[in-house]
CSV table of C-alpha atoms and ligand atoms in Angstrom, one decimal:
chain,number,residue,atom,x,y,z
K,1,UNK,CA,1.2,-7.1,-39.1
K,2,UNK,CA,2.8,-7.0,-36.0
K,3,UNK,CA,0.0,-6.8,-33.8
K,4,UNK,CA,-3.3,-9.4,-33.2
K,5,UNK,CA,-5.4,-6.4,-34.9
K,6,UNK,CA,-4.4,-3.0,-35.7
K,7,UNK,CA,-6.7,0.3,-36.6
K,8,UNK,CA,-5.0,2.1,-39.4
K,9,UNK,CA,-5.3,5.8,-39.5
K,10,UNK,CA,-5.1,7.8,-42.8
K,11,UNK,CA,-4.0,11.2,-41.7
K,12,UNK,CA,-4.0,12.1,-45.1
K,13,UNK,CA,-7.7,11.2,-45.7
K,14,UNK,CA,-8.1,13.4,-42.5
K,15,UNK,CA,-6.2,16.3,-44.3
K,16,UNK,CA,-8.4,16.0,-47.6
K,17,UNK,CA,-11.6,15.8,-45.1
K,18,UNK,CA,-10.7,19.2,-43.4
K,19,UNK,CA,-10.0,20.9,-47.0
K,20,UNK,CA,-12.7,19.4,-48.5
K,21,UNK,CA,-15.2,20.8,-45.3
K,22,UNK,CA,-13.2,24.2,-45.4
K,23,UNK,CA,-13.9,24.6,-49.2
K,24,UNK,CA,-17.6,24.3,-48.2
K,25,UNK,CA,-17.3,27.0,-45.5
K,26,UNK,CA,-14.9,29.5,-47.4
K,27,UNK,CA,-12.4,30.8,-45.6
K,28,UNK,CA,-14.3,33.0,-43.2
K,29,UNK,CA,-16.1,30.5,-41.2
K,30,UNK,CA,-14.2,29.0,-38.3
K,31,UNK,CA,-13.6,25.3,-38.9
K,32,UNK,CA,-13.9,23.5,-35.4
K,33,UNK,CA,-13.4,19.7,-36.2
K,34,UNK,CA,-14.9,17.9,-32.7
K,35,UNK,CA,-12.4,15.8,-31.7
K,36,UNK,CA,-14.5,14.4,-28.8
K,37,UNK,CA,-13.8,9.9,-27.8
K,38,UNK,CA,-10.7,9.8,-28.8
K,39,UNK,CA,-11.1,11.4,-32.3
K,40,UNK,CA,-14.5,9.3,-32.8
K,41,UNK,CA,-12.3,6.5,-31.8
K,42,UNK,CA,-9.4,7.3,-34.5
K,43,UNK,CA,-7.2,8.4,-31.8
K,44,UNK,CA,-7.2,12.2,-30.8
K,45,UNK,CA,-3.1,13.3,-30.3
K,46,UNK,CA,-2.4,12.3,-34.3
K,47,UNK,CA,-6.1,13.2,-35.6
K,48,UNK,CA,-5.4,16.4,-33.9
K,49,UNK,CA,-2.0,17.3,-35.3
K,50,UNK,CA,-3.1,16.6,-39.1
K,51,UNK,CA,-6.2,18.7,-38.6
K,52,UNK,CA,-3.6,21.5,-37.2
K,53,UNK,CA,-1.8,21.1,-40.3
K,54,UNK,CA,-4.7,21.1,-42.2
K,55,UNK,CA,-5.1,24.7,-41.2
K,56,UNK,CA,-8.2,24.4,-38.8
K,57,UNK,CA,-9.1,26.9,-36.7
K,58,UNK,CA,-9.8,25.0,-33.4
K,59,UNK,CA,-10.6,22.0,-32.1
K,60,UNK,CA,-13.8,21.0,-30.0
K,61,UNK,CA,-14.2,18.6,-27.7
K,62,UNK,CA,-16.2,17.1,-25.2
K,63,UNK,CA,-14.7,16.9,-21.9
K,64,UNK,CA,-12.1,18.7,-19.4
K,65,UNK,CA,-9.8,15.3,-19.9
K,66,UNK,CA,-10.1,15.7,-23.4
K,67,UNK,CA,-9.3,19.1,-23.7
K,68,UNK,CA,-6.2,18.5,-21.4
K,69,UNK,CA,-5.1,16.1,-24.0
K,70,UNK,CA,-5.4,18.3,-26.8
K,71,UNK,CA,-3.6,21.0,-25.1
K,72,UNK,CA,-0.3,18.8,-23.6
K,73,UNK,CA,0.1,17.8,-28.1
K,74,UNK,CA,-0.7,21.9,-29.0
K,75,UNK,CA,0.2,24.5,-26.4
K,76,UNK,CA,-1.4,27.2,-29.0
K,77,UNK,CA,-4.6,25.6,-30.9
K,78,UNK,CA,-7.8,27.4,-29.5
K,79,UNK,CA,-9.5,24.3,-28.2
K,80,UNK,CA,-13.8,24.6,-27.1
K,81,UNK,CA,-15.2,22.0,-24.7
K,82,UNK,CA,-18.8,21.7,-25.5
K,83,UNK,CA,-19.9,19.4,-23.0
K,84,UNK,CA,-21.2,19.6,-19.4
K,85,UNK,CA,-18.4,20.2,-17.0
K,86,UNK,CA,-19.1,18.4,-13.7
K,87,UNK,CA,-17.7,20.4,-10.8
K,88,UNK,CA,-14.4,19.0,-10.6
K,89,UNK,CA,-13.7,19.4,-13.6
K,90,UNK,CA,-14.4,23.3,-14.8
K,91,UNK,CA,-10.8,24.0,-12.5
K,92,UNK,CA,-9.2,21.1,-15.5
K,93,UNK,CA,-10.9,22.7,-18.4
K,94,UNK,CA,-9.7,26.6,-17.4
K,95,UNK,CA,-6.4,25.4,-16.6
K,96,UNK,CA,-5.8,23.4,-20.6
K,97,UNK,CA,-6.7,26.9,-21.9
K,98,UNK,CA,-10.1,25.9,-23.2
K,99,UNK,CA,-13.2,28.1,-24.2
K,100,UNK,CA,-16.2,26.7,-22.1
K,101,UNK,CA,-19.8,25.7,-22.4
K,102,UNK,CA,-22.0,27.8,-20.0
K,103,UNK,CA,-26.3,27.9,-20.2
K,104,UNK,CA,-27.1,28.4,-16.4
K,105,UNK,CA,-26.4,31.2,-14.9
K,106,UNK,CA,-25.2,29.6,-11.2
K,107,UNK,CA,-22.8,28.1,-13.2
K,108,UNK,CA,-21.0,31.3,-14.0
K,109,UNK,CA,-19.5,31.9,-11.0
K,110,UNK,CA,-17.5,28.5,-10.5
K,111,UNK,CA,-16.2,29.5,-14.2
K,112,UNK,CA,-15.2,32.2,-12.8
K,113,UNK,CA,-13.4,31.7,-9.8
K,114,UNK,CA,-11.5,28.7,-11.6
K,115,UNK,CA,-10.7,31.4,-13.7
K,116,UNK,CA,-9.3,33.9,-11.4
K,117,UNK,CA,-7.5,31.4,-9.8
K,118,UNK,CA,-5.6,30.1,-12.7
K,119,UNK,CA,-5.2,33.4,-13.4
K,120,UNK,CA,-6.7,32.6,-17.2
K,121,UNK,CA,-9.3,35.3,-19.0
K,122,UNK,CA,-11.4,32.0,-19.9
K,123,UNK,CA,-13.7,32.4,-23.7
K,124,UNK,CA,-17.4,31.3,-23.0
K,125,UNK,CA,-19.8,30.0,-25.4
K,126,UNK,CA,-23.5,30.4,-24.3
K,127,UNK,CA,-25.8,27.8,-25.1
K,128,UNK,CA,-29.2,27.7,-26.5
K,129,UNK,CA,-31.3,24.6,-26.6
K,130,UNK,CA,-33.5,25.2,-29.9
K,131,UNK,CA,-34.6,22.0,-29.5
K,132,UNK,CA,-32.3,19.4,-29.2
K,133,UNK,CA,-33.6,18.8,-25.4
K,134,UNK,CA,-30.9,18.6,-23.8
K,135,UNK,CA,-28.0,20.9,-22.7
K,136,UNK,CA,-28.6,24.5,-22.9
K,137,UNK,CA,-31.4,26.8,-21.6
K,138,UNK,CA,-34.2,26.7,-24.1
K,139,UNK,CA,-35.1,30.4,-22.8
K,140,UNK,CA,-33.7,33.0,-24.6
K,141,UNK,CA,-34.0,35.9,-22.0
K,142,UNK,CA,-31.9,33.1,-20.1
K,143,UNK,CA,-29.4,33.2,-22.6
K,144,UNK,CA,-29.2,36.7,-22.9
K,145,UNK,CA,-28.8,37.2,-19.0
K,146,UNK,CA,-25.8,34.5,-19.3
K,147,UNK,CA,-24.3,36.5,-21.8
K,148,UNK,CA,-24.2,39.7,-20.0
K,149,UNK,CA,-22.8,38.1,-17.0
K,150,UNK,CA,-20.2,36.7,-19.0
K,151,UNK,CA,-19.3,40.2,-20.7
K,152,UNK,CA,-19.8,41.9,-17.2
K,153,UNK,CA,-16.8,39.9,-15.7
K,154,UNK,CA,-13.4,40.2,-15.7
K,155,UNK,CA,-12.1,36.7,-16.0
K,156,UNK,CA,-14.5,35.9,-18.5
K,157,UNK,CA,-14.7,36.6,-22.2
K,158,UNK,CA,-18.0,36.7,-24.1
K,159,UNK,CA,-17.1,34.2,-27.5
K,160,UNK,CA,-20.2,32.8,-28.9
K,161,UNK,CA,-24.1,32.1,-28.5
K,162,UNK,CA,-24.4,28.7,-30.0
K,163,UNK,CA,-26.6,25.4,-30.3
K,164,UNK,CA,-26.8,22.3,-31.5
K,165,UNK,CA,-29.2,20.6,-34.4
K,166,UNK,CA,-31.1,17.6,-33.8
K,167,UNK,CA,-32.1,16.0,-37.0
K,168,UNK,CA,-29.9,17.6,-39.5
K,169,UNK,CA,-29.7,14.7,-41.4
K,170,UNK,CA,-33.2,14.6,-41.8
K,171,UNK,CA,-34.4,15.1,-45.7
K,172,UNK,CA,-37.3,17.2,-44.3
K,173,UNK,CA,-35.2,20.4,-43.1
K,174,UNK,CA,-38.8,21.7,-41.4
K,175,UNK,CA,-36.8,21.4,-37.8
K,176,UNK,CA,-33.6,22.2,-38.6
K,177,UNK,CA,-35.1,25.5,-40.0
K,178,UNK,CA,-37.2,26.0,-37.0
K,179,UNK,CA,-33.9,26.0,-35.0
K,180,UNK,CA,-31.4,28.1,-37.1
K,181,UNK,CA,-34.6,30.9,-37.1
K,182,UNK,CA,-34.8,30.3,-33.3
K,183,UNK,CA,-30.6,31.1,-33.2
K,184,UNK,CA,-30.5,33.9,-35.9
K,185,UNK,CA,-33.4,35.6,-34.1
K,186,UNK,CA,-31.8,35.4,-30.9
K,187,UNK,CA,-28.2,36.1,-32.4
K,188,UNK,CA,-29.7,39.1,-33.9
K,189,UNK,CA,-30.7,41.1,-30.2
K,190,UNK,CA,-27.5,39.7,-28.8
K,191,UNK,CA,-24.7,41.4,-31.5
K,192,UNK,CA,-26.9,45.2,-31.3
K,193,UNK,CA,-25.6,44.7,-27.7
K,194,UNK,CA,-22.4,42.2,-27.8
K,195,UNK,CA,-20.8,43.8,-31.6
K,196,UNK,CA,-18.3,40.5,-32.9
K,197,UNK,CA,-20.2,37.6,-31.0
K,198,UNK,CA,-20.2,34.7,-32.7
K,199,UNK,CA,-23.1,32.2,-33.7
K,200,UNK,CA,-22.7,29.1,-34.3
K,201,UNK,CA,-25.1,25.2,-34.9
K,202,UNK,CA,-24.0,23.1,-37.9
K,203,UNK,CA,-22.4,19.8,-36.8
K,204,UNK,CA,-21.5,17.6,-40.3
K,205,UNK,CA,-24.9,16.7,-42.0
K,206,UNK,CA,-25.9,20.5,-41.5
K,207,UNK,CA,-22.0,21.4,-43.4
K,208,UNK,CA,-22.6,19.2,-46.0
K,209,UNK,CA,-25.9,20.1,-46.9
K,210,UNK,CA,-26.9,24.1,-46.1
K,211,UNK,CA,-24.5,26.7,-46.0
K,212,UNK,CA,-26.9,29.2,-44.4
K,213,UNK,CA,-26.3,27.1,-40.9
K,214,UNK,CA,-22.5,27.9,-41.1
K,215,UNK,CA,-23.3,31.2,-39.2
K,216,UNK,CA,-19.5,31.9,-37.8
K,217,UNK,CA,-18.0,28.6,-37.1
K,218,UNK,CA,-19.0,24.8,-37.5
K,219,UNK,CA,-18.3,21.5,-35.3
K,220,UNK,CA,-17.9,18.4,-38.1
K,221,UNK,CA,-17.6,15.9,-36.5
K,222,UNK,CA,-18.2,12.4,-38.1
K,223,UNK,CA,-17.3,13.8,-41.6
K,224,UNK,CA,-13.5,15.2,-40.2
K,225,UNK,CA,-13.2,11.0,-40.4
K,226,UNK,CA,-14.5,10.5,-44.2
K,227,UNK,CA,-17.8,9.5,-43.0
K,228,UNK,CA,-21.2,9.8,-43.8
K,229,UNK,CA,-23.5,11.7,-41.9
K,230,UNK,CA,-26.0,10.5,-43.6
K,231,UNK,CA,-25.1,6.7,-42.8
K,232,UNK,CA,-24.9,6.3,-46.7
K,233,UNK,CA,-21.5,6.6,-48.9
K,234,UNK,CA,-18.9,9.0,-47.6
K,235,UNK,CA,-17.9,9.2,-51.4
K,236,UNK,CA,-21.1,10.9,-52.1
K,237,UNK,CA,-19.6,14.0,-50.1
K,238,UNK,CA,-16.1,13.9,-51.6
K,239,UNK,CA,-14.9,12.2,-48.1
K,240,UNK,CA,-12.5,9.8,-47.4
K,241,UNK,CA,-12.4,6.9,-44.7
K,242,UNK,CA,-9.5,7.7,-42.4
K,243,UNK,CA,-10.0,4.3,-40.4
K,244,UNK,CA,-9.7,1.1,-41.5
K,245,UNK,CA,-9.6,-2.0,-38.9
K,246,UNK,CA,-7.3,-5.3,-39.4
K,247,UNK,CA,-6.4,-8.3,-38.4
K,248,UNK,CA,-4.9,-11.6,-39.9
K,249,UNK,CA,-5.9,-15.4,-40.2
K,250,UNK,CA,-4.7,-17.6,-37.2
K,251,UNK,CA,-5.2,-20.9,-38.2
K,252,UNK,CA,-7.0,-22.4,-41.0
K,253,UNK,CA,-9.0,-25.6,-40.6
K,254,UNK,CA,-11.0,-28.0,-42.6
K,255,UNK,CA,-14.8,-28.8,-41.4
K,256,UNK,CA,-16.7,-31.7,-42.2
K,257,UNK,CA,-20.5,-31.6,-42.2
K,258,UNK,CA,-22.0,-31.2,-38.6
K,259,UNK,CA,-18.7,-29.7,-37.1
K,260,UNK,CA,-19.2,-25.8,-35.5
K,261,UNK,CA,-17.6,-23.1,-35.3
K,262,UNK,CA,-18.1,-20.9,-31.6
K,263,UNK,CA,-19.5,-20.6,-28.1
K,264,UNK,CA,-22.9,-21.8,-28.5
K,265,UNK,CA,-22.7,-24.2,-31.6
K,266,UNK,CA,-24.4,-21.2,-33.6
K,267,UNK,CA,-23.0,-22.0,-36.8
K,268,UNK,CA,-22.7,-25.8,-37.8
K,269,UNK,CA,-21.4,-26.6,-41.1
K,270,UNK,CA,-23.3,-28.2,-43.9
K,271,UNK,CA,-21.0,-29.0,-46.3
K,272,UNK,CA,-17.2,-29.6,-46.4
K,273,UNK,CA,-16.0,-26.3,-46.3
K,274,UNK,CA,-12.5,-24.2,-44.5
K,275,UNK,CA,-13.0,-21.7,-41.4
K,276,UNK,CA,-10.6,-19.6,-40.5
K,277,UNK,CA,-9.8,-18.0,-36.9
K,278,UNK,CA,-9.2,-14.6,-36.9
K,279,UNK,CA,-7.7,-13.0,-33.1
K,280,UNK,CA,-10.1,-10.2,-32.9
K,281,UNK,CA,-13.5,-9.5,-31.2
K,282,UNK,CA,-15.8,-8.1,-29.0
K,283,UNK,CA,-12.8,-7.3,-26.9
K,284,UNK,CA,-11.5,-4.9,-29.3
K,285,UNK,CA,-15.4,-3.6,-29.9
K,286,UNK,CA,-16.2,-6.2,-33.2
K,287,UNK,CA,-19.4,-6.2,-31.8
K,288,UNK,CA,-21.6,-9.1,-30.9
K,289,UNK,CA,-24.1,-8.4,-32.8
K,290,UNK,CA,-21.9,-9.6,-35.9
K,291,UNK,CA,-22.3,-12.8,-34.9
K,292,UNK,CA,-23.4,-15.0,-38.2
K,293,UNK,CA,-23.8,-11.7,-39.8
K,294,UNK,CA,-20.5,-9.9,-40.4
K,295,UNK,CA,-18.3,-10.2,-43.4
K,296,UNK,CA,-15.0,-9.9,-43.7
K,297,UNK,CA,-11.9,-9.6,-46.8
K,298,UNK,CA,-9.7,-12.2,-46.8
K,299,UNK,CA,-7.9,-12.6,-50.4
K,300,UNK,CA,-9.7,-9.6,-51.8
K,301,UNK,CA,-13.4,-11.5,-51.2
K,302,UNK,CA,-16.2,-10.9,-48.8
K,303,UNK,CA,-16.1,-13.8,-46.3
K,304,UNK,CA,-18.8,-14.5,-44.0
K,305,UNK,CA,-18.9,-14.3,-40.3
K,306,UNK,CA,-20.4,-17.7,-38.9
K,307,UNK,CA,-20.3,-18.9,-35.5
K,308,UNK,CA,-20.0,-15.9,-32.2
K,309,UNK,CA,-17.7,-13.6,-32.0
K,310,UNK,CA,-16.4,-14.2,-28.6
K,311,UNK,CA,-13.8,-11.5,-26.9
K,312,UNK,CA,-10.7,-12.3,-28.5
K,313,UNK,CA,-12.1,-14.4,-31.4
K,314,UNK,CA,-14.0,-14.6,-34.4
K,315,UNK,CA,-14.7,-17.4,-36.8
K,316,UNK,CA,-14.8,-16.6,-40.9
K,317,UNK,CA,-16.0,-19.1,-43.5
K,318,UNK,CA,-13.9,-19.0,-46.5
K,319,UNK,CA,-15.2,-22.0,-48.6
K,320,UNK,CA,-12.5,-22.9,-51.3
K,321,UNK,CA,-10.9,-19.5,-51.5
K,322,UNK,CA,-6.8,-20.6,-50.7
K,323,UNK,CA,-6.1,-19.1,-47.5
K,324,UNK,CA,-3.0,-19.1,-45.7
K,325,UNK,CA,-1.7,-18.5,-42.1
K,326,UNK,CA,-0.7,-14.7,-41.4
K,327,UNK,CA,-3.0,-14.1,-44.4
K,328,UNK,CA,-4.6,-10.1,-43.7
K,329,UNK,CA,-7.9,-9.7,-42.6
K,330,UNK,CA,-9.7,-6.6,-43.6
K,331,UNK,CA,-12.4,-6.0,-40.8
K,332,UNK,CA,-13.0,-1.9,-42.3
K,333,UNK,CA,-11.5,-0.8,-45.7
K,334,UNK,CA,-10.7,-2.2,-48.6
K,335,UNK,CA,-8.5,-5.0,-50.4
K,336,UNK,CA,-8.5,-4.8,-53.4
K,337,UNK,CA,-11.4,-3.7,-55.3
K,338,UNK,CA,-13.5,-4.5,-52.4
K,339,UNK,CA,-14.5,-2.0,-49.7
K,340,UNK,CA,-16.3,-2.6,-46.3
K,341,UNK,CA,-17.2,0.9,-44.9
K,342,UNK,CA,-18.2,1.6,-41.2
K,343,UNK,CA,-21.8,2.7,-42.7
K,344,UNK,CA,-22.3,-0.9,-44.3
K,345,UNK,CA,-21.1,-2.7,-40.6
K,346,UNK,CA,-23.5,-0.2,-39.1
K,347,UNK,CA,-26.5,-1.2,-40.8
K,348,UNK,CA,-25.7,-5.1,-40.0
K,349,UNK,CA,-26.0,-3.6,-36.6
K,350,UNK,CA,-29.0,-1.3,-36.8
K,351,UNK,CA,-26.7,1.1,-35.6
K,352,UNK,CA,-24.6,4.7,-36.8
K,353,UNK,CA,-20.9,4.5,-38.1
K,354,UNK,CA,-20.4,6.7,-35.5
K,355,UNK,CA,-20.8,3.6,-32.8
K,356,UNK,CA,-19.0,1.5,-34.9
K,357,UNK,CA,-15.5,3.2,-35.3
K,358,UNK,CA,-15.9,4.9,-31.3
K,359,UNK,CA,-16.7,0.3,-30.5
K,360,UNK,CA,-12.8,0.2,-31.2
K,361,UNK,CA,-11.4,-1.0,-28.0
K,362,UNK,CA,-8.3,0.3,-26.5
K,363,UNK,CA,-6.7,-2.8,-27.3
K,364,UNK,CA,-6.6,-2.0,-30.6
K,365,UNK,CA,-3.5,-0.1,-31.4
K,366,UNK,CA,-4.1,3.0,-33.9
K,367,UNK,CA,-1.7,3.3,-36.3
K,368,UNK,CA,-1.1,6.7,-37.9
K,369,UNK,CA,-0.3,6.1,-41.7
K,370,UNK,CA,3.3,7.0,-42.3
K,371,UNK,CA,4.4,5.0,-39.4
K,372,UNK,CA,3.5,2.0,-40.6
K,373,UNK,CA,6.2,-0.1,-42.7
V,401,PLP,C1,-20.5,15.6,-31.5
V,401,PLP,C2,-20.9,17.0,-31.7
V,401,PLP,C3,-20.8,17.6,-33.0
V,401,PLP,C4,-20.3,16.8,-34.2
V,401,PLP,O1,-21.3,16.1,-34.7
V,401,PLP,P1,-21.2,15.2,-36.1
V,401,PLP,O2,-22.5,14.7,-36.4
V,401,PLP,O3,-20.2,14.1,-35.8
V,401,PLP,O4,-20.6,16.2,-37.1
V,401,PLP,C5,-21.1,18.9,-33.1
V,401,PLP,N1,-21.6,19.6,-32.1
V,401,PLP,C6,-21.8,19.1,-30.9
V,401,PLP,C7,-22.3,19.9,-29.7
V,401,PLP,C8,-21.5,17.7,-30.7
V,401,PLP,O5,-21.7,17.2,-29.5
């Protein structure tokens, strides 16, 4: 390893993901993979030239920045920014060639102008809160008015009436149902007046597990990385992990009995045993929280955590395993037959897998497989 810790990036995985979510969809659905925080922290420019490969339709994001991003790697690739745009940043958004998120209807006319002055017919996507509580109107007269605007002006083109589920990853689909009605119902008075508008909801857990909220186009997000939306096994879906973090053993020492390891003193050994020092840590988002907690592979074996992970450091007990300097350190992934998945370090942290891969610091370089020796 050249580097203190590195994130390796399996653009393959990536590729299988997007055929494995587009066999789910058929071909007539759009597939949208959202490439929002830096591809869930796996790195946007390479995530988003395998998924182009892979055939996807478009890519969603969540910002202006984001979109530009996008756009300076794929002049073509239809890119949608879901997010809220703050005023500075709708002019950015119109200008990368994005499709925009629009709900209230004074916002129309700032899309517009931005519009007209980039001289850009700019795709809007109207959204409906169904209850997620949070961006959208949740009125669907609202909605409707929005929509006409949009198709009433020039610089504007009406794309899609969408929203976005809150609990599809709950076993009880009660909710989930209650929303897809509310968007069908709704979807169904907007096409007798806008023939060829576009519905869409189903982020991940809603592609994996009901095709009836595909509508015209989905948004996986978590799954595009191999995994779980459910926080469970990504191998239960037919996903792979595209991530996988790793550093390397620093030094290894000997501890006697009442010798610690770490800020603090939090970890005090018991018994003759070896610790090794691995150079990564909070600093490159292993989170605190691991502290004592986390395990490692070193050798093939789970190694435990002890002692604080401080910012640059962590400390891993590896008993009388035979351990050597420059020895790899799998933080995510597997050596061997042994696997650490994001979903297992997210439980440790009473957390999602999405906060653990998007915890990766910048400081960790992401490697795309294939340029790795
Ligand atoms: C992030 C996001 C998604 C993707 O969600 P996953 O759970 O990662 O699949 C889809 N739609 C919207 C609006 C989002 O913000």
């Amino acid at each position: 390893m050249y580097e203190r810790a590195e994130a390796r990036i399996d653009l393959a995985a990536l590729k299988h993901n997007c055929a494995e979510l587009r066999q789910r969809v058929g071909p007539d659905v759009e597939l949208a993979p959202v490439l929002k925080a830096d591809a869930y922290g796996h790195g946007a420019a390479h995530c988003a030239a395998a998924a182009v490969e892979a055939g996807v339709d478009r890519i969603a994001v969540a910002t202006a920045r984001e979109a530009l991003q996008i756009r300076a790697m794929d002049p073509e690739v239809p890119i949608l920014v879901l997010g809220a745009l703050a005023p500075g940043a709708v002019e950015t958004a119109v200008i990368a060639g994005a499709d925009i998120s629009v709900w209230d209807p004074q916002f129309i006319g700032s899309v517009e102008a931005a519009a007209r002055a980039a001289g850009r017919v700019t795709g809007v996507h109207v959204k409906y809160d169904t209850g997620m509580g949070r961006l959208g109107s949740f009125d669907p007269e609202v909605v409707l008015a929005v929509a006409r605007s949009v198709a009433a002006s020039p610089d504007l083109r009406l794309e899609a009436i969408w929203t976005h589920f809150a609990s599809a990853d709950d076993p009880d689909p009660a909710f989930t149902n209650l929303q897809k009605s509310r968007l069908s119902e709704l979807g169904e008075r907007a096409r007798a007046i806008f023939p060829g508008l576009k519905l869409h909801a189903a982020n991940s857990a809603a592609v994996v597990s009901d095709a009836t909220t595909h509508f015209d186009l989905v948004r996986p997000g978590v799954a595009v990385y191999g995994m779980d939306p459910f926080g469970r096994d990504p191998a239960a879906h037919n996903l792979r992990p595209v991530l996988s973090l790793h550093s390397y053993v620093a030094t290894v020492k000997r501890f006697e009995p009442g010798m610690s390891a770490g800020y603090g003193r939090t970890w005090i050994a018991r018994e003759p045993t070896t610790v090794v020092t691995v150079p990564v840590g909070y600093g490159d988002g292993v989170r605190r929280g691991l502290s004592n907690l986390g395990e490692v592979l070193i050798g093939g074996r789970h190694c435990q955590m002890v002692g604080t992970v401080s910012m640059d450091n962590i400390t891993v007990e590896v008993g009388d395993l035979s351990v050597s300097v420059g020895d790899e350190v799998t933080l995510i992934g597997s050596q061997g037959e042994e696997t650490i998945t994001a979903e297992q370090v997210a439980a440790k942290l009473d957390t999602i897998n999405y906060e653990v891969t998007c915890a990766i610091s910048p400081r960790v370089p992401r490697i795309p497989s294939g340029e790795r020796e």
